[in-house]
Short mmCIF file of C-alpha atoms in Angstrom, two decimals:
data_model
loop_
_atom_site.label_atom_id
_atom_site.label_comp_id
_atom_site.label_asym_id
_atom_site.label_seq_id
_atom_site.Cartn_x
_atom_site.Cartn_y
_atom_site.Cartn_z
CA MET A 1 4.34 -8.75 -21.38
CA SER A 2 6.91 -6.97 -19.21
CA GLU A 3 10.58 -6.67 -20.14
CA HIS A 4 11.70 -8.83 -17.22
CA GLN A 5 11.01 -12.54 -17.56
CA HIS A 6 10.55 -14.48 -14.37
CA GLY A 7 12.76 -17.49 -13.76
CA TYR A 8 9.93 -20.01 -14.02
CA ILE A 9 8.87 -18.95 -17.55
CA GLY A 10 10.89 -21.75 -19.14
CA ASN A 11 8.87 -24.29 -17.14
CA LYS A 12 5.54 -22.46 -17.18
CA ASP A 13 3.66 -25.28 -18.93
CA ASP A 14 4.94 -27.80 -16.38
CA TYR A 15 3.83 -25.58 -13.50
CA LEU A 16 0.42 -25.08 -15.08
CA ARG A 17 -0.02 -28.86 -15.55
CA ARG A 18 0.93 -29.48 -11.94
CA LEU A 19 -1.40 -26.75 -10.66
CA LYS A 20 -4.29 -28.12 -12.74
CA ARG A 21 -3.64 -31.55 -11.22
CA ILE A 22 -3.72 -29.96 -7.74
CA GLU A 23 -6.98 -28.22 -8.67
CA GLY A 24 -8.39 -31.63 -9.57
CA GLN A 25 -7.21 -33.00 -6.23
CA ALA A 26 -9.04 -30.14 -4.44
CA ARG A 27 -12.25 -30.97 -6.32
CA GLY A 28 -11.76 -34.61 -5.41
CA LEU A 29 -11.42 -33.68 -1.75
CA GLN A 30 -14.65 -31.69 -1.90
CA ARG A 31 -16.38 -34.67 -3.46
CA MET A 32 -15.02 -36.99 -0.77
CA VAL A 33 -16.45 -34.75 1.97
CA GLU A 34 -19.78 -34.43 0.14
CA GLU A 35 -19.94 -38.22 -0.13
CA GLU A 36 -18.93 -38.57 3.53
CA LYS A 37 -15.88 -40.73 2.85
CA TYR A 38 -13.75 -42.12 5.66
CA CYS A 39 -11.73 -39.44 7.53
CA ILE A 40 -8.38 -41.17 7.07
CA ASP A 41 -8.92 -41.47 3.31
CA ILE A 42 -9.62 -37.72 3.12
CA LEU A 43 -6.57 -36.94 5.25
CA THR A 44 -4.43 -39.10 2.96
CA GLN A 45 -5.57 -37.06 -0.02
CA VAL A 46 -4.98 -33.78 1.86
CA SER A 47 -1.43 -34.95 2.52
CA ALA A 48 -0.89 -35.76 -1.16
CA MET A 49 -2.21 -32.35 -2.17
CA THR A 50 -0.02 -30.62 0.41
CA LYS A 51 3.06 -32.42 -0.91
CA ALA A 52 2.15 -31.42 -4.47
CA LEU A 53 1.82 -27.76 -3.44
CA GLN A 54 5.13 -27.95 -1.56
CA SER A 55 6.78 -29.35 -4.67
CA VAL A 56 5.49 -26.45 -6.77
CA SER A 57 6.60 -23.98 -4.09
CA LEU A 58 10.10 -25.42 -3.89
CA GLY A 59 10.45 -25.41 -7.67
CA LEU A 60 9.39 -21.77 -7.89
CA LEU A 61 11.72 -20.85 -5.04
CA GLU A 62 14.65 -22.60 -6.69
CA GLU A 63 13.95 -20.80 -9.97
CA HIS A 64 13.61 -17.47 -8.15
CA LEU A 65 16.94 -17.95 -6.40
CA SER A 66 18.81 -19.08 -9.49
CA HIS A 67 17.37 -16.37 -11.73
CA CYS A 68 16.03 -13.29 -9.96
CA VAL A 69 18.27 -13.33 -6.89
CA VAL A 70 21.43 -14.23 -8.83
CA ASP A 71 20.76 -11.46 -11.37
CA ALA A 72 20.17 -8.92 -8.59
CA ALA A 73 23.31 -10.09 -6.74
CA LYS A 74 25.38 -9.52 -9.90
CA GLN A 75 24.10 -5.93 -10.01
CA GLY A 76 24.69 -5.44 -6.29
CA GLY A 77 23.43 -2.57 -4.19
CA ASP A 78 19.96 -2.06 -2.81
CA GLU A 79 18.29 -4.30 -5.40
CA ALA A 80 20.47 -7.24 -4.36
CA ASP A 81 19.73 -6.65 -0.70
CA ALA A 82 16.00 -6.40 -1.42
CA LYS A 83 15.93 -9.65 -3.44
CA VAL A 84 17.83 -11.57 -0.77
CA LYS A 85 15.49 -10.24 1.94
CA GLU A 86 12.46 -11.10 -0.19
CA ALA A 87 13.76 -14.65 -0.77
CA SER A 88 14.52 -15.09 2.94
CA GLU A 89 11.00 -14.03 3.85
CA ALA A 90 9.53 -16.43 1.28
CA ILE A 91 11.62 -19.28 2.70
CA ALA A 92 10.44 -18.40 6.21
CA ARG A 93 6.79 -18.49 5.06
CA LEU A 94 7.32 -21.91 3.45
CA VAL A 95 9.00 -23.30 6.56
CA ARG A 96 6.13 -22.09 8.75
CA SER A 97 3.46 -23.55 6.46
#
C-alpha cells in the first residue's frame, strides 16, 4: 500500500457495498432486456442505477475535496494548484454526465 491514504479509505467498505449493489442493478437491467420487459420499467431501473452512481460520485468527490484538496491547499504551491484544477475538472465531468 502507498504512503498516501485516499480520503475515501475510511468508508471503503460502504463504497464497495454500494458498488456491488449497483453491479446487481446492472445485471438486473440486462435480465430485463433479455426477458423483453416493458420499456418504461427498464428506464425506471436505469434511472435508479444512475442516481446510485451519482451518489457514489458525489461522496467520493466530497471526500477528495475534504482530504486531498485541503491537504494540498495547506501545503500551497504547485501541488495545491494542481489538486484544485483536478477537482474542478472532475466536477465539470460530473456536471456534464
